[in-house]
Short mmCIF file of C-alpha atoms and ligand atoms in Angstrom, two decimals:
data_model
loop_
_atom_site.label_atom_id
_atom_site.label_comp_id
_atom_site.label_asym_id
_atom_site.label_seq_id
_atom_site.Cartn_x
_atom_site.Cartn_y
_atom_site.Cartn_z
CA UNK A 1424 105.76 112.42 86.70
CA UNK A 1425 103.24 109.65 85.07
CA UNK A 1426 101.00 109.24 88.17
CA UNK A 1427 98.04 111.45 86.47
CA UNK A 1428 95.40 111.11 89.18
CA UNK A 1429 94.37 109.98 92.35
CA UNK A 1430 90.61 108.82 93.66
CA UNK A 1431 88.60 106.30 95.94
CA UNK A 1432 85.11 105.33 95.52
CA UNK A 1433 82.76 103.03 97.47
CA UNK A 1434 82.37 99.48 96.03
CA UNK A 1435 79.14 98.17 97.39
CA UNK A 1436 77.28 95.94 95.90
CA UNK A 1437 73.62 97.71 96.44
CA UNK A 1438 74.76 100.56 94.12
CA UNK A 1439 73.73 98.28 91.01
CA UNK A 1440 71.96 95.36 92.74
CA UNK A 1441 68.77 97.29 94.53
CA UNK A 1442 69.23 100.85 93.56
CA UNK A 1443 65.51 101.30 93.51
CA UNK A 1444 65.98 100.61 97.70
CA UNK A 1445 67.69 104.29 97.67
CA UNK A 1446 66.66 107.32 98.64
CA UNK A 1447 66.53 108.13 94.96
CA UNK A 1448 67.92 111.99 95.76
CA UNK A 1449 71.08 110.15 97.48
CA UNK A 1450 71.39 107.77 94.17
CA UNK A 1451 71.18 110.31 92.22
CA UNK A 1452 73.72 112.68 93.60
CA UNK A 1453 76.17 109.53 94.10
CA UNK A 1454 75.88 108.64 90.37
CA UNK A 1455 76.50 112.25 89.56
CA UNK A 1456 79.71 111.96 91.81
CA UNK A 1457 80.83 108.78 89.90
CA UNK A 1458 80.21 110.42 86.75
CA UNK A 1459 82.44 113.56 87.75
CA UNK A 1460 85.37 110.89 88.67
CA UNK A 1461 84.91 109.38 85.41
CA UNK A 1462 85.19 112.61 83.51
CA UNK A 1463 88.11 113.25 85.68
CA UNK A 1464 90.04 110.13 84.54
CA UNK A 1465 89.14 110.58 81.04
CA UNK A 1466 90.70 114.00 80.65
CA UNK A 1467 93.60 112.75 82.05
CA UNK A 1468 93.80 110.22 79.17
CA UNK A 1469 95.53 107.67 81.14
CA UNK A 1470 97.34 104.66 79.65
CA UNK A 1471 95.98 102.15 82.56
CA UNK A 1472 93.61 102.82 85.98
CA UNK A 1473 95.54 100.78 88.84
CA UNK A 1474 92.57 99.55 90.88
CA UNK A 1475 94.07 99.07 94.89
CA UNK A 1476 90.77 97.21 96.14
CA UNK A 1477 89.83 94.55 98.99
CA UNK A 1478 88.81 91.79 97.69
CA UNK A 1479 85.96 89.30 99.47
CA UNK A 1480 87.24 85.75 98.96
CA UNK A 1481 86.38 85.51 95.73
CA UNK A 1482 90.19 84.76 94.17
CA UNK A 1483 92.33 84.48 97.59
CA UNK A 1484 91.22 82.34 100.67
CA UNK A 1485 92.86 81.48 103.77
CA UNK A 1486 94.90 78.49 102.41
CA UNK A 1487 97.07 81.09 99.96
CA UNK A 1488 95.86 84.63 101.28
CA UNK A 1489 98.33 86.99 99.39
CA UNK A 1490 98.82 90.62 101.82
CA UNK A 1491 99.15 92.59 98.43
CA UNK A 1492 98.83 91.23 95.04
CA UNK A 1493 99.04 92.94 91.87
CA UNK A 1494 97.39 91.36 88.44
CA UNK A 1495 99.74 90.61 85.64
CA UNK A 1496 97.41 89.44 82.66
CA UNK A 1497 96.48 90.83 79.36
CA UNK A 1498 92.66 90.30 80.24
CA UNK A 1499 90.54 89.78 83.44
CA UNK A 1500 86.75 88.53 84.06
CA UNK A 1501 84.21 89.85 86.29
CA UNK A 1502 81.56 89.96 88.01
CA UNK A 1503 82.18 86.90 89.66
CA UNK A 1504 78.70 87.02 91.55
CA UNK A 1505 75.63 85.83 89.28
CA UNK A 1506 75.26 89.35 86.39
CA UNK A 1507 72.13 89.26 87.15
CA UNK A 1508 72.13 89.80 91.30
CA UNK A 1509 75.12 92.22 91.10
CA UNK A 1510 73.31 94.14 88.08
CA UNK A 1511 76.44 94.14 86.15
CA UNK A 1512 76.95 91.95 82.94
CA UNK A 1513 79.61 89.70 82.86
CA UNK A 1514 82.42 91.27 80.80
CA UNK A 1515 85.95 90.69 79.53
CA UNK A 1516 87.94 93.70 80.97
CA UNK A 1517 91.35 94.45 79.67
CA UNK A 1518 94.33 94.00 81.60
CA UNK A 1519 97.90 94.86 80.10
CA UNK A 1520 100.82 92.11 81.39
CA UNK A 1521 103.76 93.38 80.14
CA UNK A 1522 102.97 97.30 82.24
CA UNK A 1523 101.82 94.47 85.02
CA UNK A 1524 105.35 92.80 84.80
CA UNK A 1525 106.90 96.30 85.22
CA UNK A 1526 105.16 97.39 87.85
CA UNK A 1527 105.63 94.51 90.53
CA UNK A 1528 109.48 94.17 89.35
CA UNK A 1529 110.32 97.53 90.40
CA UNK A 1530 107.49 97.46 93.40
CA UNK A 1531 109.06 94.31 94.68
CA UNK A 1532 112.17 96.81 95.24
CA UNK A 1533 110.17 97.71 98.19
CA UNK A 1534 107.00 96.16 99.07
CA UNK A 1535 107.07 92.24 98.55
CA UNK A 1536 103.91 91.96 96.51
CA UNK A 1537 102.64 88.83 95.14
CA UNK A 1538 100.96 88.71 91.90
CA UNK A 1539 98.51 86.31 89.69
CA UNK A 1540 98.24 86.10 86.09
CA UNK A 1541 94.08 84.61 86.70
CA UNK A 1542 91.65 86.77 88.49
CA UNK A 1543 88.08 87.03 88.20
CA UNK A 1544 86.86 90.61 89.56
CA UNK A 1545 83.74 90.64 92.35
CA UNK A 1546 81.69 93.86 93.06
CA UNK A 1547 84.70 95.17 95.03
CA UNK A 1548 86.47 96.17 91.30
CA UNK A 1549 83.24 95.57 88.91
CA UNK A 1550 81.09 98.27 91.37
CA UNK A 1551 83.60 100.76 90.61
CA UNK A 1552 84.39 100.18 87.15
CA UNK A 1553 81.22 100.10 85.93
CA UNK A 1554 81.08 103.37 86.87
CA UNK A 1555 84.36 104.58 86.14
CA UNK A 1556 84.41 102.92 82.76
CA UNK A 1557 81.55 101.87 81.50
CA UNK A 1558 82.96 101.22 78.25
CA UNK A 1559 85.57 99.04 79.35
CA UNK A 1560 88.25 100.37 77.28
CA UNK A 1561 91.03 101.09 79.27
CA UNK A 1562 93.25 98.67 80.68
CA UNK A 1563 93.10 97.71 84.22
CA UNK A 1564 95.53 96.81 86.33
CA UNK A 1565 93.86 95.35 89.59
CA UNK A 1566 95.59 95.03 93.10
CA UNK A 1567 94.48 93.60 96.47
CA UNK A 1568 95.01 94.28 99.76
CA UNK A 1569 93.93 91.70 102.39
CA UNK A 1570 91.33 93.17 104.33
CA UNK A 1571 89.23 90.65 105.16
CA UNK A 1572 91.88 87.70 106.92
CA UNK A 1573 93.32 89.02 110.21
CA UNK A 1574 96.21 89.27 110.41
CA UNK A 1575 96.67 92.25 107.85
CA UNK A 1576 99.89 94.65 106.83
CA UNK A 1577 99.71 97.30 108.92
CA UNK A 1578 97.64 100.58 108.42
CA UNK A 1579 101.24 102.15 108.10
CA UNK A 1580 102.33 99.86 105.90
CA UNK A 1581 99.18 100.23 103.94
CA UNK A 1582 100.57 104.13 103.01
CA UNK A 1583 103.98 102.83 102.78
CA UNK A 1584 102.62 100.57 100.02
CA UNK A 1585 100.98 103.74 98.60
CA UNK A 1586 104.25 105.71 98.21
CA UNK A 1587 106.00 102.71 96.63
CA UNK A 1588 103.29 102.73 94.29
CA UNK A 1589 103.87 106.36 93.21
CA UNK A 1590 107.80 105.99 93.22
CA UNK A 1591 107.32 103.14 90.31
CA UNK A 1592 104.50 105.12 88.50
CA UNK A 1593 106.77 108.46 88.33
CA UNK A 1594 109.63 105.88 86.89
CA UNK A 1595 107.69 104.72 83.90
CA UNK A 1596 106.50 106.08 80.89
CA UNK A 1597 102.68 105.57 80.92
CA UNK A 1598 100.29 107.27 82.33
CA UNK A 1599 98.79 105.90 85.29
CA UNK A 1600 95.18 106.72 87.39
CA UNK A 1601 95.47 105.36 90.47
CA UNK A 1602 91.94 104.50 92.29
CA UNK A 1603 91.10 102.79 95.47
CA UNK A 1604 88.00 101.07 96.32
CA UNK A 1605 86.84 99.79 99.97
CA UNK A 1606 84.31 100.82 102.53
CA UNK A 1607 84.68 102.98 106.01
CA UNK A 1608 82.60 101.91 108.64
CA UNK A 1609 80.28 98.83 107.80
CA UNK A 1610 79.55 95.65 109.40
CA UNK A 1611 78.34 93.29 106.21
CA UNK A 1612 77.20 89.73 106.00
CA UNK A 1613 77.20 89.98 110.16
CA UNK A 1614 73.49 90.94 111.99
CA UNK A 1615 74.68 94.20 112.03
CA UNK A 1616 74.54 94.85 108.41
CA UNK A 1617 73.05 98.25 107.81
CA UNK A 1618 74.55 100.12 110.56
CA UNK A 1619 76.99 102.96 109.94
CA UNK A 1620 79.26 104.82 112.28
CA UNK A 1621 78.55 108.39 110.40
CA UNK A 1622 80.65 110.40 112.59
CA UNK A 1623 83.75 107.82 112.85
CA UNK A 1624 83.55 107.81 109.18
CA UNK A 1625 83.29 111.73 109.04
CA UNK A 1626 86.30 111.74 111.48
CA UNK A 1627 87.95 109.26 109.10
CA UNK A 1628 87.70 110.65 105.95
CA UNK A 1629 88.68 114.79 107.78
CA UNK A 1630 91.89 112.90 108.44
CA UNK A 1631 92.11 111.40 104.87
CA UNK A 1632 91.62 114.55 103.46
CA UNK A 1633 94.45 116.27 105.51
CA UNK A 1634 96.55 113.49 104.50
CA UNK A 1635 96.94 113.02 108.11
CA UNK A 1636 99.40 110.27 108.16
CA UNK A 1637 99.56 110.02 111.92
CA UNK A 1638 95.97 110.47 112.39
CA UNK A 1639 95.17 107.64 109.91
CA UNK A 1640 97.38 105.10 110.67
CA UNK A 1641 96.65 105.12 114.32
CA UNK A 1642 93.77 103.45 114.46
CA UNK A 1643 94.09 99.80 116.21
CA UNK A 1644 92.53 96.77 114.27
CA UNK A 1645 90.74 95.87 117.79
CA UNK A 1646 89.45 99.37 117.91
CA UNK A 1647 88.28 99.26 114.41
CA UNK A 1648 86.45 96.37 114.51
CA UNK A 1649 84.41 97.32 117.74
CA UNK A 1650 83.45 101.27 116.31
CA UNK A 1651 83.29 100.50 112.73
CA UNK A 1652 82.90 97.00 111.82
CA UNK A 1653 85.15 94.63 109.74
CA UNK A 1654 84.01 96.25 107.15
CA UNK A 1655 86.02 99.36 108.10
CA UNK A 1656 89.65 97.08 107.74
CA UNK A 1657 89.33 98.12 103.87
CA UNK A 1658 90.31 101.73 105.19
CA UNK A 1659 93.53 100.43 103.78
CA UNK A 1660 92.70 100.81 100.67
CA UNK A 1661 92.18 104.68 101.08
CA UNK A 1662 95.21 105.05 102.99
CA UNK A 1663 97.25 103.25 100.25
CA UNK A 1664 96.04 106.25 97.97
CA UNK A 1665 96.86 109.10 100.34
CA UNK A 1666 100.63 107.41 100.54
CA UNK A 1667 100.34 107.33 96.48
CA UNK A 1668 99.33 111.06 95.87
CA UNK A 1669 101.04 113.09 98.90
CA UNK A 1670 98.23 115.77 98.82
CA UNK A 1671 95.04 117.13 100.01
CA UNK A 1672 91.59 114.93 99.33
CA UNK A 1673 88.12 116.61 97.94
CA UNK A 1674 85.26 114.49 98.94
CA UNK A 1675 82.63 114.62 96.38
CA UNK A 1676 80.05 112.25 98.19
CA UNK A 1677 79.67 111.30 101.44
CA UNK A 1678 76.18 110.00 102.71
CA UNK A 1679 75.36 106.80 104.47
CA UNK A 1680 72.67 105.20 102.68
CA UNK A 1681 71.71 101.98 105.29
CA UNK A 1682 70.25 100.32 102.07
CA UNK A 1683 73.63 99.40 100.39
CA UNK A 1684 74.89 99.07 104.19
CA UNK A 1685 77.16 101.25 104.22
CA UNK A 1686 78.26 105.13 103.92
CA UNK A 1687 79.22 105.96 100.01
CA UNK A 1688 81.60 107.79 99.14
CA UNK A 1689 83.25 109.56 96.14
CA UNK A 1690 86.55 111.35 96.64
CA UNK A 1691 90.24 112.80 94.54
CA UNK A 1692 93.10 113.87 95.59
CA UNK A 1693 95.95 115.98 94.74
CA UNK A 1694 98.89 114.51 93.22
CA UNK A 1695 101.42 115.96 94.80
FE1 LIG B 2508 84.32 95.52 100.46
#
């Protein structure tokens, strides 16, 4: 077995763009959370982190919109925002092709994935990285689900893509952290930005950690987007990493903090 770990994290962009706008307590207890995940994946020594996040048309647009894609280059380049609004520097983070090249062979046994050898990262992978590894030193392997270009895969397709995932990672020598990225409820860049849906995202992440398959792929798109915003699509994400690691979740963080618009969260989960 070479899947070594399993975790999601929130992505948004306030984190490192207007932390100062925080209830500082909140910050702080969020950093700490990132911090523990990072210590987590360090001890763990893995050999790549494969990043499932949900991109926000910064490398696939409606003309060529990819339902997964998986990276396959040596390096990548991110933030793709201005450094200076996003609060991150603009780095060269380290990709590995030939693992790439392994991985979405054997994936496309059962999940047709697409795949680019170019990507520039937004605050969707930098947010979380720059937490997660500051230093940029271990090589990323960066995935996309399309959550933000009805229509989407499925949210049970979304796991299936998960356990296909795990079924290549337990196939290949290295050791692999697997870490998902997007948002619960949210409504951003609409009017609405700023509110949260606390309790659907309490009932969301109860069923995550049960690894409530039924519970969390029953939600309907239509549903979703009237309760929790089209923010809350990126769910997928989450659910990708429940189908990858088969066990229980711990959340470490969970606190809506309206400034970053959005509830943050820090979570593992059993591999299983
Ligand atoms: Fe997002």
């Amino acid at each position: 077995m070479t899947m070594v770990y399993a975790g999601i994290c929130c992505h948004a962009p306030g984190i490192t763009s207007r932390p100062e706008k925080a209830n500082q307590e909140d910050l702080s207890l969020l950093l700490n959370q990132f911090d523990r995940l990072r210590n987590e994946i360090e001890a763990v020594r893995p050999d790549a982190i494969f990043l499932v996040s949900a991109e926000h048309y910064a490398n696939f647009f409606n003309d060529n919109m990819p339902t997964y894609a998986v990276g396959m280059a040596n390096h990548y380049e991110g933030p793709i925002e201005d450094p200076e609004w996003l609060g991150i520097a603009r780095v060269q983070v380290p990709g590995n092709s030939s693992l790439s090249k392994r991985i979405v062979a054997s994936l496309l046994n059962d999940i047709d994935v697409s795949y680019s050898e170019e990507w520039k990262f937004d605050h969707g992978m930098m947010v979380p990285l720059h937490h997660l590894t500051p230093n940029y030193d271990i090589p990323i392997i960066p995935s996309n689900i399309n959550c933000q270009s009805p229509p989407f895969t499925s949210l049970a397709r979304s796991y299936e893509f998960g356990a296909a995932l795990r079924k290549v990672f337990d196939n290949m020598p290295e050791r692999i952290a697997l870490i998902g990225t997007g948002g619960t409820s949210h409504w951003p860049c609409t009017p609405d930005s700023g509110k949260i849906n606390e309790a659907w995202d309490r009932e969301f992440l109860s069923y995550w950690q049960d690894n409530n398959h039924s519970a969390m792929t029953n939600y309907k798109d239509e549903d979703v987007l009237n309760i929790a915003g089209q923010g809350a699509f990126e769910i997928r994400t989450s659910i990708a990493i429940a189908g990858a690691a088969g066990g229980k979740g711990d959340i470490y963080f969970y606190q809506p903090i309206p400034e970053f618009a959005c509830g943050c969260l820090v979570a593992s989960m059993e591999v299983k």
